[in-house]
Amino acid sequence: MLASWNFPLSLPGSGRPPIQFALLALVVLQLFFVAACSTPRQQPSPDDPELRRYAERAYQPERRHRIESYRDRWLSQDAAAPGDIPVSLSLPGEPGRYPLIVYLPGLGESVEAGKQWRAAWVEAGYAVLIMQPERFGAMALQGRYAKGADFTSLAKENYAAPALAERLRAVHSVMEELARRIEQQQAPYDRIDPRNWVLAGYDLGAQTVQALIGEQVAGIEPPKLRQPPAAAMLISPYASATGGLTHRFGDIKLPVFVATATEDSDSFGVVTSLAVRLAPFNYMPPGDKYMLLLSGGSHRLLGGSGQAEASPDGGRGRSHRAAGANRRRAAAC
């Protein structure tokens, strides 16, 4: 099923994103885990126990788990970018093995990014691993372009193919190290179920996820992951204006959940049109693709940090009104 929802969004004075958005993402992710195991996917019957459970509880998890968090630095296996890669792991405090969400943050963000999404996911029973090579975190805002206040060029450099290739190699390196720790039953990684995992990315991280799940990018050969993800979540996705979009996104076959908003323009001036955010969804082939389009939502909101987005002007950001009217698309597969 290819479907989209368009929800009006009212923000409280504090700017705190509603937790319902994160919980909605959880529901979609749980459906993804089921969908990934059945081909072709059949419509659930009215008597389906999972369908009844969601009808009764809506988006509320059955229980809220206690959160445990760990920070580490893993040695990169990328000879072209040696050094340590910061990682963070958050998972339920109770004993058990939990499905995994690997979350890739946006440009200028650290492994502490997406706090509200991470908390909602872990409380609902997911382990969340976040990774971010340092040069794409705070260091990205201190490069040669930053000295000349040319932040648009700074952002474009980080979205370019060489930077994307470096991030792809970093993801492969981290996933290999994670697999090693799980196989050796190292705590707390032995509590992760490696068979059920999802890739999620925001902003720059969404671009990385897109390449890993099938987007065709000139000059890019994505690494082969040991265990492919069951699904992917793209928060504030990215699409450049170059290349045929049908060709670029036509090979994305796994289930995908896309989240964007009518005001989803970044503070670097790279993405100022809603059409850019909608392009990945609009040009993916049908089959378990879902989009959440928030009316009035901002790029900062989608970051899930509860504070000003990482931006070259100290977090104040610049106001860019997304172009175009709200668009919706729905089709049956």
CSV table of N, CA and C in Angstrom, one decimal, residues 1-157:
chain,number,residue,atom,x,y,z
A,1,MET,N,0.8,-1.2,0.0
A,1,MET,CA,0.0,0.0,0.0
A,1,MET,C,0.9,1.2,0.0
A,2,LEU,N,0.5,2.2,-0.8
A,2,LEU,CA,1.2,3.5,-0.9
A,2,LEU,C,0.2,4.5,-0.4
A,3,ALA,N,0.5,5.1,0.7
A,3,ALA,CA,-0.5,6.0,1.3
A,3,ALA,C,0.1,7.2,2.0
A,4,SER,N,-0.7,8.3,2.1
A,4,SER,CA,-0.2,9.5,2.8
A,4,SER,C,-1.3,10.0,3.7
A,5,TRP,N,-0.8,10.7,4.8
A,5,TRP,CA,-1.7,11.4,5.7
A,5,TRP,C,-1.3,12.8,5.8
A,6,ASN,N,-2.2,13.7,5.9
A,6,ASN,CA,-1.9,15.1,6.1
A,6,ASN,C,-2.6,15.6,7.3
A,7,PHE,N,-1.8,15.9,8.4
A,7,PHE,CA,-2.4,16.3,9.7
A,7,PHE,C,-2.1,17.8,10.0
A,8,PRO,N,-3.1,18.6,10.3
A,8,PRO,CA,-2.8,19.9,10.8
A,8,PRO,C,-2.1,19.8,12.1
A,9,LEU,N,-1.2,20.7,12.4
A,9,LEU,CA,-0.4,20.6,13.6
A,9,LEU,C,-0.4,21.9,14.4
A,10,SER,N,-0.8,21.9,15.6
A,10,SER,CA,-0.7,23.1,16.4
A,10,SER,C,0.4,22.9,17.5
A,11,LEU,N,1.3,23.8,17.5
A,11,LEU,CA,2.5,23.7,18.4
A,11,LEU,C,2.2,24.5,19.7
A,12,PRO,N,2.5,23.9,20.8
A,12,PRO,CA,2.4,24.7,22.1
A,12,PRO,C,3.5,25.8,22.1
A,13,GLY,N,3.4,26.7,23.0
A,13,GLY,CA,4.4,27.8,23.1
A,13,GLY,C,5.8,27.3,23.3
A,14,SER,N,6.0,26.2,23.9
A,14,SER,CA,7.4,25.7,24.1
A,14,SER,C,8.0,25.1,22.9
A,15,GLY,N,7.2,24.8,21.8
A,15,GLY,CA,7.7,24.2,20.6
A,15,GLY,C,8.0,22.8,20.8
A,16,ARG,N,7.5,22.1,21.8
A,16,ARG,CA,7.7,20.7,22.0
A,16,ARG,C,6.9,19.9,21.1
A,17,PRO,N,7.5,19.0,20.3
A,17,PRO,CA,6.7,18.2,19.3
A,17,PRO,C,5.8,17.2,20.1
A,18,PRO,N,4.6,17.0,19.5
A,18,PRO,CA,3.7,16.1,20.2
A,18,PRO,C,4.2,14.7,20.1
A,19,ILE,N,4.0,14.0,21.2
A,19,ILE,CA,4.6,12.6,21.3
A,19,ILE,C,3.8,11.7,20.4
A,20,GLN,N,2.6,12.1,20.0
A,20,GLN,CA,1.8,11.2,19.1
A,20,GLN,C,2.5,11.0,17.8
A,21,PHE,N,3.3,11.9,17.4
A,21,PHE,CA,4.0,11.7,16.1
A,21,PHE,C,5.0,10.6,16.2
A,22,ALA,N,5.8,10.6,17.3
A,22,ALA,CA,6.8,9.5,17.5
A,22,ALA,C,6.0,8.2,17.7
A,23,LEU,N,4.9,8.2,18.4
A,23,LEU,CA,4.2,6.9,18.6
A,23,LEU,C,3.6,6.4,17.3
A,24,LEU,N,3.2,7.3,16.4
A,24,LEU,CA,2.6,6.9,15.1
A,24,LEU,C,3.7,6.2,14.3
A,25,ALA,N,4.9,6.8,14.4
A,25,ALA,CA,6.1,6.2,13.7
A,25,ALA,C,6.3,4.8,14.3
A,26,LEU,N,6.1,4.6,15.6
A,26,LEU,CA,6.3,3.3,16.2
A,26,LEU,C,5.3,2.3,15.6
A,27,VAL,N,4.1,2.7,15.4
A,27,VAL,CA,3.0,1.8,14.9
A,27,VAL,C,3.4,1.4,13.5
A,28,VAL,N,3.9,2.3,12.7
A,28,VAL,CA,4.3,2.0,11.3
A,28,VAL,C,5.4,1.1,11.3
A,29,LEU,N,6.4,1.3,12.2
A,29,LEU,CA,7.6,0.4,12.2
A,29,LEU,C,7.2,-1.0,12.6
A,30,GLN,N,6.3,-1.1,13.6
A,30,GLN,CA,5.8,-2.5,14.0
A,30,GLN,C,5.1,-3.2,12.8
A,31,LEU,N,4.4,-2.4,12.0
A,31,LEU,CA,3.7,-3.0,10.9
A,31,LEU,C,4.8,-3.4,9.9
A,32,PHE,N,5.9,-2.6,9.8
A,32,PHE,CA,7.0,-3.0,8.8
A,32,PHE,C,7.6,-4.3,9.2
A,33,PHE,N,7.8,-4.6,10.5
A,33,PHE,CA,8.4,-5.8,10.9
A,33,PHE,C,7.5,-7.0,10.4
A,34,VAL,N,6.2,-6.8,10.5
A,34,VAL,CA,5.3,-7.9,10.0
A,34,VAL,C,5.3,-8.0,8.5
A,35,ALA,N,5.3,-6.8,7.8
A,35,ALA,CA,5.3,-6.8,6.4
A,35,ALA,C,6.5,-7.4,5.8
A,36,ALA,N,7.7,-7.2,6.4
A,36,ALA,CA,8.9,-7.7,5.9
A,36,ALA,C,9.0,-9.2,5.9
A,37,CYS,N,8.1,-9.9,6.6
A,37,CYS,CA,8.1,-11.3,6.7
A,37,CYS,C,7.1,-12.0,5.8
A,38,SER,N,6.3,-11.2,5.1
A,38,SER,CA,5.2,-11.8,4.3
A,38,SER,C,5.3,-11.3,2.9
A,39,THR,N,5.3,-12.1,1.9
A,39,THR,CA,5.3,-11.7,0.5
A,39,THR,C,4.4,-12.6,-0.3
A,40,PRO,N,3.4,-12.1,-1.0
A,40,PRO,CA,2.9,-10.8,-0.9
A,40,PRO,C,2.2,-10.5,0.4
A,41,ARG,N,2.1,-9.2,0.8
A,41,ARG,CA,1.4,-8.9,2.0
A,41,ARG,C,-0.1,-8.9,1.8
A,42,GLN,N,-0.9,-9.5,2.7
A,42,GLN,CA,-2.3,-9.6,2.5
A,42,GLN,C,-3.0,-8.6,3.5
A,43,GLN,N,-4.2,-8.1,3.1
A,43,GLN,CA,-4.9,-7.2,4.0
A,43,GLN,C,-5.3,-8.0,5.3
A,44,PRO,N,-5.1,-7.4,6.5
A,44,PRO,CA,-5.6,-8.1,7.7
A,44,PRO,C,-7.1,-8.2,7.7
A,45,SER,N,-7.6,-9.3,8.3
A,45,SER,CA,-9.0,-9.5,8.5
A,45,SER,C,-9.5,-8.7,9.7
A,46,PRO,N,-10.8,-8.4,9.8
A,46,PRO,CA,-11.3,-7.7,11.0
A,46,PRO,C,-11.0,-8.4,12.3
A,47,ASP,N,-10.8,-9.7,12.2
A,47,ASP,CA,-10.6,-10.5,13.4
A,47,ASP,C,-9.1,-10.6,13.8
A,48,ASP,N,-8.2,-9.9,13.0
A,48,ASP,CA,-6.8,-10.0,13.2
A,48,ASP,C,-6.5,-9.4,14.6
A,49,PRO,N,-5.8,-10.2,15.5
A,49,PRO,CA,-5.6,-9.7,16.9
A,49,PRO,C,-4.8,-8.5,16.9
A,50,GLU,N,-3.8,-8.3,16.0
A,50,GLU,CA,-3.0,-7.1,16.0
A,50,GLU,C,-3.8,-5.9,15.7
A,51,LEU,N,-4.7,-6.1,14.7
A,51,LEU,CA,-5.6,-5.0,14.3
A,51,LEU,C,-6.5,-4.6,15.4
A,52,ARG,N,-7.1,-5.6,16.1
A,52,ARG,CA,-8.0,-5.3,17.2
A,52,ARG,C,-7.2,-4.5,18.3
A,53,ARG,N,-6.0,-5.0,18.6
A,53,ARG,CA,-5.2,-4.3,19.7
A,53,ARG,C,-5.0,-2.9,19.4
A,54,TYR,N,-4.6,-2.5,18.1
A,54,TYR,CA,-4.4,-1.1,17.8
A,54,TYR,C,-5.7,-0.3,17.8
A,55,ALA,N,-6.8,-1.0,17.4
A,55,ALA,CA,-8.1,-0.3,17.4
A,55,ALA,C,-8.4,0.1,18.8
A,56,GLU,N,-8.1,-0.7,19.8
A,56,GLU,CA,-8.4,-0.5,21.2
A,56,GLU,C,-7.4,0.5,21.9
A,57,ARG,N,-6.1,0.4,21.5
A,57,ARG,CA,-5.2,1.2,22.2
A,57,ARG,C,-4.6,2.4,21.4
A,58,ALA,N,-5.0,2.5,20.1
A,58,ALA,CA,-4.5,3.6,19.2
A,58,ALA,C,-3.0,3.5,19.2
A,59,TYR,N,-2.3,4.6,19.5
A,59,TYR,CA,-0.8,4.6,19.3
A,59,TYR,C,-0.1,4.4,20.6
A,60,GLN,N,-0.8,4.1,21.7
A,60,GLN,CA,-0.2,3.9,23.0
A,60,GLN,C,0.5,2.5,23.1
A,61,PRO,N,1.8,2.5,23.5
A,61,PRO,CA,2.4,1.2,23.7
A,61,PRO,C,1.8,0.5,24.9
A,62,GLU,N,1.9,-0.8,24.9
A,62,GLU,CA,1.3,-1.6,26.0
A,62,GLU,C,1.9,-1.3,27.4
A,63,ARG,N,3.2,-0.9,27.4
A,63,ARG,CA,3.9,-0.5,28.6
A,63,ARG,C,5.0,0.5,28.3
A,64,ARG,N,5.4,1.2,29.2
A,64,ARG,CA,6.5,2.2,29.0
A,64,ARG,C,7.7,1.6,29.8
A,65,HIS,N,8.8,1.3,29.0
A,65,HIS,CA,10.0,0.8,29.6
A,65,HIS,C,10.9,1.8,30.2
A,66,ARG,N,11.6,1.4,31.2
A,66,ARG,CA,12.7,2.3,31.7
A,66,ARG,C,13.8,2.4,30.7
A,67,ILE,N,14.5,3.5,30.6
A,67,ILE,CA,15.5,3.8,29.6
A,67,ILE,C,16.9,3.6,30.2
A,68,GLU,N,17.7,2.8,29.6
A,68,GLU,CA,19.2,2.8,29.9
A,68,GLU,C,19.9,3.3,28.7
A,69,SER,N,21.0,4.1,28.9
A,69,SER,CA,21.7,4.7,27.8
A,69,SER,C,23.2,4.5,28.1
A,70,TYR,N,23.9,4.3,27.0
A,70,TYR,CA,25.4,4.0,27.0
A,70,TYR,C,26.0,4.8,25.9
A,71,ARG,N,27.2,5.3,26.1
A,71,ARG,CA,28.0,6.1,25.1
A,71,ARG,C,29.3,5.3,24.9
A,72,ASP,N,29.8,5.4,23.6
A,72,ASP,CA,31.0,4.7,23.3
A,72,ASP,C,31.6,5.3,22.1
A,73,ARG,N,32.9,5.0,21.8
A,73,ARG,CA,33.5,5.4,20.5
A,73,ARG,C,34.1,4.1,19.9
A,74,TRP,N,33.7,3.9,18.7
A,74,TRP,CA,34.2,2.7,18.0
A,74,TRP,C,35.2,3.0,16.9
A,75,LEU,N,36.3,2.3,16.8
A,75,LEU,CA,37.3,2.5,15.8
A,75,LEU,C,36.8,2.3,14.4
A,76,SER,N,36.9,3.3,13.6
A,76,SER,CA,36.5,3.1,12.2
A,76,SER,C,37.3,2.1,11.4
A,77,GLN,N,36.6,1.3,10.6
A,77,GLN,CA,37.3,0.4,9.7
A,77,GLN,C,37.6,1.0,8.3
A,78,ASP,N,37.3,2.3,8.2
A,78,ASP,CA,37.4,3.0,6.9
A,78,ASP,C,38.8,3.6,6.8
A,79,ALA,N,39.6,3.0,5.9
A,79,ALA,CA,41.0,3.5,5.8
A,79,ALA,C,41.1,4.9,5.3
A,80,ALA,N,40.0,5.4,4.6
A,80,ALA,CA,40.0,6.7,4.1
A,80,ALA,C,39.6,7.7,5.1
A,81,ALA,N,39.0,7.3,6.2
A,81,ALA,CA,38.6,8.2,7.3
A,81,ALA,C,38.8,7.5,8.6
A,82,PRO,N,40.1,7.3,9.0
A,82,PRO,CA,40.4,6.7,10.3
A,82,PRO,C,40.0,7.5,11.5
A,83,GLY,N,40.0,6.8,12.6
A,83,GLY,CA,39.6,7.5,13.8
A,83,GLY,C,38.4,6.8,14.5
A,84,ASP,N,37.9,7.4,15.5
A,84,ASP,CA,36.8,6.9,16.3
A,84,ASP,C,35.5,7.5,15.8
A,85,ILE,N,34.4,6.6,15.9
A,85,ILE,CA,33.1,7.1,15.5
A,85,ILE,C,32.2,7.1,16.8
A,86,PRO,N,31.7,8.2,17.2
A,86,PRO,CA,30.9,8.2,18.4
A,86,PRO,C,29.6,7.5,18.2
A,87,VAL,N,29.2,6.7,19.2
A,87,VAL,CA,27.9,6.0,19.1
A,87,VAL,C,27.2,6.1,20.4
A,88,SER,N,25.9,6.0,20.4
A,88,SER,CA,25.2,5.9,21.7
A,88,SER,C,24.1,4.8,21.5
A,89,LEU,N,23.9,4.1,22.6
A,89,LEU,CA,22.9,3.0,22.6
A,89,LEU,C,21.9,3.3,23.8
A,90,SER,N,20.6,3.3,23.5
A,90,SER,CA,19.6,3.4,24.5
A,90,SER,C,18.6,2.2,24.3
A,91,LEU,N,18.3,1.6,25.4
A,91,LEU,CA,17.4,0.4,25.3
A,91,LEU,C,16.7,0.2,26.6
A,92,PRO,N,15.6,-0.6,26.5
A,92,PRO,CA,14.8,-0.8,27.8
A,92,PRO,C,15.6,-1.4,28.9
A,93,GLY,N,15.4,-0.9,30.1
A,93,GLY,CA,16.2,-1.4,31.2
A,93,GLY,C,15.8,-2.9,31.6
A,94,GLU,N,14.7,-3.4,31.2
A,94,GLU,CA,14.3,-4.7,31.6
A,94,GLU,C,15.0,-5.8,30.8
A,95,PRO,N,15.3,-6.9,31.4
A,95,PRO,CA,15.9,-8.0,30.6
A,95,PRO,C,15.1,-8.4,29.4
A,96,GLY,N,15.8,-8.8,28.3
A,96,GLY,CA,15.1,-9.2,27.1
A,96,GLY,C,15.9,-8.9,25.9
A,97,ARG,N,15.4,-9.3,24.7
A,97,ARG,CA,16.1,-9.0,23.4
A,97,ARG,C,15.1,-8.1,22.7
A,98,TYR,N,15.6,-7.0,22.2
A,98,TYR,CA,14.7,-5.9,21.6
A,98,TYR,C,15.1,-5.7,20.1
A,99,PRO,N,14.0,-5.4,19.3
A,99,PRO,CA,14.3,-5.0,17.9
A,99,PRO,C,15.0,-3.6,17.9
A,100,LEU,N,15.8,-3.4,16.9
A,100,LEU,CA,16.7,-2.3,16.9
A,100,LEU,C,16.3,-1.2,15.8
A,101,ILE,N,16.4,0.1,16.2
A,101,ILE,CA,16.3,1.2,15.3
A,101,ILE,C,17.7,1.8,15.3
A,102,VAL,N,18.3,1.9,14.1
A,102,VAL,CA,19.6,2.6,13.9
A,102,VAL,C,19.2,4.0,13.3
A,103,TYR,N,19.6,5.0,14.1
A,103,TYR,CA,19.2,6.4,13.8
A,103,TYR,C,20.4,7.2,13.4
A,104,LEU,N,20.3,7.8,12.2
A,104,LEU,CA,21.4,8.7,11.7
A,104,LEU,C,21.0,10.1,11.8
A,105,PRO,N,21.7,11.0,12.6
A,105,PRO,CA,21.2,12.4,12.8
A,105,PRO,C,21.5,13.3,11.6
A,106,GLY,N,21.1,14.5,11.8
A,106,GLY,CA,21.2,15.5,10.7
A,106,GLY,C,22.6,16.2,10.8
A,107,LEU,N,22.8,17.1,9.9
A,107,LEU,CA,24.1,17.8,9.8
A,107,LEU,C,24.2,18.7,11.0
A,108,GLY,N,25.4,18.6,11.6
A,108,GLY,CA,25.7,19.4,12.8
A,108,GLY,C,25.3,18.8,14.1
A,109,GLU,N,24.6,17.6,14.0
A,109,GLU,CA,24.0,17.0,15.3
A,109,GLU,C,25.0,15.9,15.8
A,110,SER,N,24.9,15.7,17.1
A,110,SER,CA,25.7,14.7,17.7
A,110,SER,C,24.9,13.4,17.9
A,111,VAL,N,25.5,12.4,18.6
A,111,VAL,CA,24.7,11.2,18.9
A,111,VAL,C,23.7,11.4,20.0
A,112,GLU,N,23.6,12.6,20.5
A,112,GLU,CA,22.5,12.9,21.5
A,112,GLU,C,21.3,13.5,20.8
A,113,ALA,N,21.3,13.5,19.5
A,113,ALA,CA,20.2,14.0,18.7
A,113,ALA,C,18.9,13.2,18.8
A,114,GLY,N,17.8,13.8,18.4
A,114,GLY,CA,16.5,13.1,18.4
A,114,GLY,C,16.1,12.6,19.7
A,115,LYS,N,16.3,13.3,20.8
A,115,LYS,CA,16.0,12.8,22.1
A,115,LYS,C,14.5,12.4,22.3
A,116,GLN,N,13.6,13.1,21.7
A,116,GLN,CA,12.2,12.8,22.0
A,116,GLN,C,11.8,11.6,21.2
A,117,TRP,N,12.3,11.4,20.0
A,117,TRP,CA,12.0,10.2,19.2
A,117,TRP,C,12.7,9.0,19.9
A,118,ARG,N,13.9,9.1,20.3
A,118,ARG,CA,14.6,8.0,21.0
A,118,ARG,C,13.9,7.6,22.2
A,119,ALA,N,13.4,8.6,23.1
A,119,ALA,CA,12.8,8.2,24.3
A,119,ALA,C,11.5,7.5,24.0
A,120,ALA,N,10.7,7.9,23.0
A,120,ALA,CA,9.4,7.3,22.7
A,120,ALA,C,9.7,5.9,22.2
A,121,TRP,N,10.7,5.7,21.4
A,121,TRP,CA,11.0,4.3,20.8
A,121,TRP,C,11.4,3.4,21.9
A,122,VAL,N,12.3,3.8,22.8
A,122,VAL,CA,12.8,2.9,23.8
A,122,VAL,C,11.7,2.6,24.8
A,123,GLU,N,10.9,3.6,25.2
A,123,GLU,CA,9.8,3.3,26.2
A,123,GLU,C,8.8,2.3,25.6
A,124,ALA,N,8.7,2.3,24.3
A,124,ALA,CA,7.8,1.3,23.7
A,124,ALA,C,8.4,0.0,23.4
A,125,GLY,N,9.7,-0.2,23.7
A,125,GLY,CA,10.3,-1.5,23.6
A,125,GLY,C,11.3,-1.7,22.5
A,126,TYR,N,12.0,-0.7,22.0
A,126,TYR,CA,13.0,-0.8,21.0
A,126,TYR,C,14.3,-0.3,21.5
A,127,ALA,N,15.4,-1.0,21.0
A,127,ALA,CA,16.7,-0.5,21.2
A,127,ALA,C,17.0,0.5,20.2
A,128,VAL,N,17.8,1.6,20.5
A,128,VAL,CA,18.1,2.7,19.5
A,128,VAL,C,19.6,2.9,19.5
A,129,LEU,N,20.2,2.7,18.4
A,129,LEU,CA,21.6,3.0,18.2
A,129,LEU,C,21.8,4.2,17.4
A,130,ILE,N,22.5,5.2,17.8
A,130,ILE,CA,22.8,6.4,17.1
A,130,ILE,C,24.3,6.5,16.8
A,131,MET,N,24.6,6.8,15.6
A,131,MET,CA,26.0,7.0,15.2
A,131,MET,C,26.2,8.3,14.4
A,132,GLN,N,27.3,9.0,14.6
A,132,GLN,CA,27.6,10.2,13.8
A,132,GLN,C,29.1,10.5,13.7
A,133,PRO,N,29.7,10.3,12.6
A,133,PRO,CA,31.1,10.6,12.4
A,133,PRO,C,31.3,12.1,12.8
A,134,GLU,N,32.4,12.4,13.6
A,134,GLU,CA,32.5,13.7,14.2
A,134,GLU,C,32.6,14.8,13.1
A,135,ARG,N,33.1,14.5,12.0
A,135,ARG,CA,33.2,15.6,11.0
A,135,ARG,C,31.9,16.1,10.4
A,136,PHE,N,30.8,15.3,10.7
A,136,PHE,CA,29.5,15.7,10.2
A,136,PHE,C,28.6,16.2,11.4
A,137,GLY,N,29.2,16.2,12.6
A,137,GLY,CA,28.6,16.8,13.8
A,137,GLY,C,28.9,18.2,13.9
A,138,ALA,N,29.3,18.6,15.1
A,138,ALA,CA,29.6,20.1,15.4
A,138,ALA,C,30.7,20.5,14.5
A,139,MET,N,31.7,19.7,14.2
A,139,MET,CA,32.8,20.1,13.4
A,139,MET,C,32.4,20.5,12.0
A,140,ALA,N,31.3,20.0,11.5
A,140,ALA,CA,30.8,20.4,10.2
A,140,ALA,C,30.6,21.9,10.1
A,141,LEU,N,30.2,22.5,11.2
A,141,LEU,CA,29.9,23.9,11.3
A,141,LEU,C,31.1,24.8,11.5
A,142,GLN,N,32.3,24.2,11.5
A,142,GLN,CA,33.5,25.0,11.7
A,142,GLN,C,34.5,24.9,10.6
A,143,GLY,N,34.1,24.5,9.4
A,143,GLY,CA,35.0,24.2,8.3
A,143,GLY,C,35.3,25.5,7.6
A,144,ARG,N,35.9,25.4,6.4
A,144,ARG,CA,36.4,26.5,5.6
A,144,ARG,C,35.3,27.4,5.2
A,145,TYR,N,34.1,26.8,4.8
A,145,TYR,CA,33.0,27.7,4.4
A,145,TYR,C,32.4,28.5,5.6
A,146,ALA,N,32.5,27.9,6.8
A,146,ALA,CA,32.0,28.6,8.0
A,146,ALA,C,32.7,29.8,8.2
A,147,LYS,N,34.0,29.8,8.0
A,147,LYS,CA,34.8,31.0,8.3
A,147,LYS,C,34.4,32.2,7.4
A,148,GLY,N,33.9,31.9,6.2
A,148,GLY,CA,33.4,32.9,5.3
A,148,GLY,C,31.9,33.1,5.4
A,149,ALA,N,31.3,32.4,6.3
A,149,ALA,CA,29.8,32.5,6.5
A,149,ALA,C,29.1,32.0,5.3
A,150,ASP,N,29.7,31.1,4.5
A,150,ASP,CA,29.0,30.6,3.3
A,150,ASP,C,28.4,29.2,3.7
A,151,PHE,N,27.3,29.3,4.4
A,151,PHE,CA,26.8,28.1,5.0
A,151,PHE,C,26.0,27.2,4.0
A,152,THR,N,25.5,27.8,2.9
A,152,THR,CA,24.9,27.0,1.9
A,152,THR,C,25.9,26.1,1.2
A,153,SER,N,27.1,26.7,0.9
A,153,SER,CA,28.2,25.9,0.3
A,153,SER,C,28.6,24.8,1.3
A,154,LEU,N,28.7,25.2,2.6
A,154,LEU,CA,29.1,24.2,3.6
A,154,LEU,C,28.1,23.0,3.6
A,155,ALA,N,26.8,23.3,3.5
A,155,ALA,CA,25.8,22.2,3.5
A,155,ALA,C,25.9,21.4,2.3
A,156,LYS,N,26.0,22.0,1.1
A,156,LYS,CA,26.1,21.3,-0.2
A,156,LYS,C,27.3,20.4,-0.2
A,157,GLU,N,28.4,20.8,0.4
A,157,GLU,CA,29.6,20.0,0.4
A,157,GLU,C,29.4,18.7,1.2
